[in-house]
Short mmCIF file of C-alpha atoms in Angstrom, two decimals:
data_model
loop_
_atom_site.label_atom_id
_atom_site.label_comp_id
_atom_site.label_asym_id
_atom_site.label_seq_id
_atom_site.Cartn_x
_atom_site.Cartn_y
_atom_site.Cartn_z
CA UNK A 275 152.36 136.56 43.98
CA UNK A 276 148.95 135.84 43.60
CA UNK A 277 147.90 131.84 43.57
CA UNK A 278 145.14 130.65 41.21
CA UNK A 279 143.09 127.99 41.75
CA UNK A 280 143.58 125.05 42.12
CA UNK A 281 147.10 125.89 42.00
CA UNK A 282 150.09 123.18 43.16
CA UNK A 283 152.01 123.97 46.06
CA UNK A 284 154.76 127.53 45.36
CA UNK A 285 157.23 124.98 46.71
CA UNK A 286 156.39 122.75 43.78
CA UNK A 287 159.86 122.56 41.44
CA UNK A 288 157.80 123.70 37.73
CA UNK A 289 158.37 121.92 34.92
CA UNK A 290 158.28 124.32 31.30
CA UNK A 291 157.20 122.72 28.25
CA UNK A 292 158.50 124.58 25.74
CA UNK A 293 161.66 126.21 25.23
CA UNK A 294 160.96 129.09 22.74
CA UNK A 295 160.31 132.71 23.32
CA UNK A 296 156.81 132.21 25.26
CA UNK A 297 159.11 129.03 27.15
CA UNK A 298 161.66 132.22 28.52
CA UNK A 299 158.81 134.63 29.60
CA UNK A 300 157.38 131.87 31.77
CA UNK A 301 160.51 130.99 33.36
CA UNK A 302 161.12 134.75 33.65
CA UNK A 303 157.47 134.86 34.91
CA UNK A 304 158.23 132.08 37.82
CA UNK A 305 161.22 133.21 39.20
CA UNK A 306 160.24 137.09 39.15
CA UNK A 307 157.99 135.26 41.44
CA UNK A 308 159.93 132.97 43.66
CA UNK A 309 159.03 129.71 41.90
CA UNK A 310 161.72 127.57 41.40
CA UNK A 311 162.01 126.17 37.91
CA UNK A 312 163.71 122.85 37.03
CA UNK A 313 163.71 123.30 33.72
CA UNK A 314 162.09 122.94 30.33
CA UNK A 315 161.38 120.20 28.17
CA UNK A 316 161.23 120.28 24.13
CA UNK A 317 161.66 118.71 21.31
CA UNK A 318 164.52 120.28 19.06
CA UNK A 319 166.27 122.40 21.64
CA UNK A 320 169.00 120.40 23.87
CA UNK A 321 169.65 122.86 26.23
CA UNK A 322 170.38 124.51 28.37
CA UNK A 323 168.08 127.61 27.91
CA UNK A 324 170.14 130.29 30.03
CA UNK A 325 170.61 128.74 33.11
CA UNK A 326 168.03 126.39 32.89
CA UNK A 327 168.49 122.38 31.64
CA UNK A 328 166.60 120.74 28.69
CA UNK A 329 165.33 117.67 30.55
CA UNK A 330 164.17 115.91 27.24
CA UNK A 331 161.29 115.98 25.07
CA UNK A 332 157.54 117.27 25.60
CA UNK A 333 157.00 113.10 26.21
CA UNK A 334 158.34 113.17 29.70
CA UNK A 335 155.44 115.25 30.67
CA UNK A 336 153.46 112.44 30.27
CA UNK A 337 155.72 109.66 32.14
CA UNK A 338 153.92 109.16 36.00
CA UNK A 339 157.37 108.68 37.16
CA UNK A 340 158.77 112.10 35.61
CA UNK A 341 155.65 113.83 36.85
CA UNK A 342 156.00 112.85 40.26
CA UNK A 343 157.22 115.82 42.45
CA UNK A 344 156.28 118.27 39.62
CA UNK A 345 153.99 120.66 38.38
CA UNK A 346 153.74 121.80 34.66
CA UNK A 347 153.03 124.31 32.47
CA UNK A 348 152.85 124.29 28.81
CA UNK A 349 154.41 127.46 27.21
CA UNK A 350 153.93 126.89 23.33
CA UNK A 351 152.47 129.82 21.29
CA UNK A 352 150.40 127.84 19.29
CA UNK A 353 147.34 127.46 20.51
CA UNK A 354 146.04 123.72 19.27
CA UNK A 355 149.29 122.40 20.58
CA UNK A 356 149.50 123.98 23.91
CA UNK A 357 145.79 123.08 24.87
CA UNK A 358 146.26 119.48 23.54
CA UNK A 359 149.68 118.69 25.90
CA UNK A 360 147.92 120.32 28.41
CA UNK A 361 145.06 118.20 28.81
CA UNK A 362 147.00 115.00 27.65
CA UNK A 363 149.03 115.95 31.37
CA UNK A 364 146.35 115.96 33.23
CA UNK A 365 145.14 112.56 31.56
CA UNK A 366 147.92 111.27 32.56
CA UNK A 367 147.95 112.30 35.96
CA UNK A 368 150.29 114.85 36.09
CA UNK A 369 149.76 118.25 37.54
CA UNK A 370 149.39 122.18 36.00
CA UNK A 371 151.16 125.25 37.21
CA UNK A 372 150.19 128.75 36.91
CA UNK A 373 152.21 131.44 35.91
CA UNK A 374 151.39 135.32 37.45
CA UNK A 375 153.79 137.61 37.20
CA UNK A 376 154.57 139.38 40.26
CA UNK A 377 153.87 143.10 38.84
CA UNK A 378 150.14 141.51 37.68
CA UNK A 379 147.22 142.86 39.12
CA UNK A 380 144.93 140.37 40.16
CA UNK A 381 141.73 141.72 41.65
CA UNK A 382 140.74 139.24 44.65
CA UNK A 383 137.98 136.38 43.19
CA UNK A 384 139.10 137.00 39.69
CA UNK A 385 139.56 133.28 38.52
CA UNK A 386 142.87 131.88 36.72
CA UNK A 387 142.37 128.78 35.03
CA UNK A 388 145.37 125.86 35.07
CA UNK A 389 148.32 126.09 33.35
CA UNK A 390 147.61 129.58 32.11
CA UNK A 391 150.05 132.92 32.47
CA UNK A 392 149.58 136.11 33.12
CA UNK A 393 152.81 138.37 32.27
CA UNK A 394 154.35 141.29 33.64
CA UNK A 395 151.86 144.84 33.79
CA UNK A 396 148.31 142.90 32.82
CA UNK A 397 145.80 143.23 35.22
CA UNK A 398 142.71 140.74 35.47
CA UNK A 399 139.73 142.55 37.14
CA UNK A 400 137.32 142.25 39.76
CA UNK A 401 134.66 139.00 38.63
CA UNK A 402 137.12 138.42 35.45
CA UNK A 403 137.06 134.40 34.64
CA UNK A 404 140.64 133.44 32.74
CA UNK A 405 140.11 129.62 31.16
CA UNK A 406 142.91 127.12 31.49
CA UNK A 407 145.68 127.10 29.02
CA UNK A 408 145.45 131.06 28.22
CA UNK A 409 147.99 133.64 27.74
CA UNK A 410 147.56 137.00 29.26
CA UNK A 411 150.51 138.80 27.78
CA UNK A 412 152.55 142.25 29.02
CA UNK A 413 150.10 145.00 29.99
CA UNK A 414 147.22 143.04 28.75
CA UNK A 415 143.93 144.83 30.32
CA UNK A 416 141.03 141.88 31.46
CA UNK A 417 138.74 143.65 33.06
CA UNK A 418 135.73 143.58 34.84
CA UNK A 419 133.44 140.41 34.31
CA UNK A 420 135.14 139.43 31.53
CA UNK A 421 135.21 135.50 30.61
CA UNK A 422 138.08 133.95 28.57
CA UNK A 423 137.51 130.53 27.55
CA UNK A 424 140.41 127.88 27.21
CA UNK A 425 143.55 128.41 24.94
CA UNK A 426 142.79 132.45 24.98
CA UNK A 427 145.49 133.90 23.31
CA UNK A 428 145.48 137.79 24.36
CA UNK A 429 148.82 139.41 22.70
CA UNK A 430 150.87 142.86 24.77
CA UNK A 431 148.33 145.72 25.11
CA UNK A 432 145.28 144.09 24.27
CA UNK A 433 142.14 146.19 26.13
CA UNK A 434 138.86 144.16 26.97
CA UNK A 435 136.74 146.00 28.64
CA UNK A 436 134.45 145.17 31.33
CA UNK A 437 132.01 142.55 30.43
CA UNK A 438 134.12 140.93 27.08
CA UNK A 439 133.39 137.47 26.58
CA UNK A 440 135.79 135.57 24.29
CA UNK A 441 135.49 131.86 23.17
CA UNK A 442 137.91 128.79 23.45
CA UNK A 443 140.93 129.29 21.84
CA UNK A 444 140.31 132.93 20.13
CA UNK A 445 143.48 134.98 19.18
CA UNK A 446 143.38 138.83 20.13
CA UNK A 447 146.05 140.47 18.35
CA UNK A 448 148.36 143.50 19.91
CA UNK A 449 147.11 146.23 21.27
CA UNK A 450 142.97 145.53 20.37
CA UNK A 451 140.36 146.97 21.71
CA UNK A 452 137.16 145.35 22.62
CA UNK A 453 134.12 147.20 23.61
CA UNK A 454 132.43 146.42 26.62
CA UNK A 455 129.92 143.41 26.77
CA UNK A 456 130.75 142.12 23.22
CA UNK A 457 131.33 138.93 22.30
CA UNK A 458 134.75 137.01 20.52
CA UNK A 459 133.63 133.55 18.76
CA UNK A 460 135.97 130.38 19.37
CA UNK A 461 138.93 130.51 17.52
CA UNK A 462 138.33 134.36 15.87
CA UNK A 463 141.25 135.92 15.15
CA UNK A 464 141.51 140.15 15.97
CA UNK A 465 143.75 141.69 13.91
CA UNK A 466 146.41 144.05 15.86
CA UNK A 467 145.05 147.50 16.98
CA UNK A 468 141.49 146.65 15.79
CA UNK A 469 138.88 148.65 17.99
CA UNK A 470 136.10 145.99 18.33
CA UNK A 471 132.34 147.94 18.20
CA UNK A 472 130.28 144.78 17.21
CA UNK A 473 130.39 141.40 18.22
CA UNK A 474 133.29 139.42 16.35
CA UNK A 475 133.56 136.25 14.77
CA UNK A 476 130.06 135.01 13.59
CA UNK A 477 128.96 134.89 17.84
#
């Protein structure tokens, strides 16, 4: 499995914040690729998730003494929230996983931010930056030179081609289409199946 950067040691139990839908895929996501996973924590689910424990609530991440021995990554599909734990972990000390799917393409020097995933089928291309706290979803294209800034969310099927450049925490909805070299503004939103011609968002 590829490693990003900056990336904790594989040996590393991870810790999932977030038990939801996104919370499964990443667990499915880390032991597709030999990761072990200790288990989630959340906030109205008790557990266990499958086969995984509930350790308690998205708090813990922030506890030194949880964190020590740990790596995290948090799996919430809403953007604001899943940005702000992230960086309140690393405030704190703790540390952020990254999680590639094995089946990912990953062209060598492509960059994968902290504590973002990359699911099964997407492929990140040659010079392609990914920020930290993004979601590359199932069969997501990122492709050549393309730069994602932080809390990307980029839904199944999504197609940037080479060049894209999408701001912080801009929502790409599934199956889109982006036109090479154009530009997302922060936080846009790209409707499902839109084909993207012109730069988007008021960039």
């Amino acid at each position: 499995m590829p490693k990003a950067m900056g990336e904790p040691d594989l040996l590393t139990p991870v810790v999932i914040v977030g038990a939801g839908g996104h919370g499964r895929v990443v667990a499915d996501i880390l032991r597709a690729g030999g990761r072990m996973v200790a288990g989630f924590l959340d906030d109205r689910v008790a557990g266990p998730v499958g086969p995984l424990p509930v350790l308690g609530p998205f708090a813990r991440a922030l506890d030194p003494a949880f964190q020590r021995g740990r790596a995290f990554i948090v799996a919430l599909g809403d953007t604001g929230r899943r940005v702000d734990l992230g960086e309140a972990i690393l405030r704190s000390g703790g540390i952020l996983a990254t999680a590639i799917h094995p089946s990912a393409v990953v062209a060598a020097g492509a960059h994968i931010g902290a504590g973002s995933s990359v699911s099964a089928a997407a492929v990140i291309g040659v010079g392609a930056s990914v920020g930290r706290f993004c979601i590359v979803n199932t069969a997501a294209v990122v492709d050549h030179d393309c730069a994602l800034g932080d809390g990307v969310f980029v839904a199944p099927g999504v197609r940037l081609c080479g060049g894209v450049r999408v701001g912080a925490a801009a929502l790409l909805g599934a199956g889109a289409i982006v036109l090479p070299g154009l530009s997302i503004a922060p936080a846009a939103q790209v409707r499902a199946g839109t084909v993207v011609d012109v730069d988007f968002g008021g960039v």
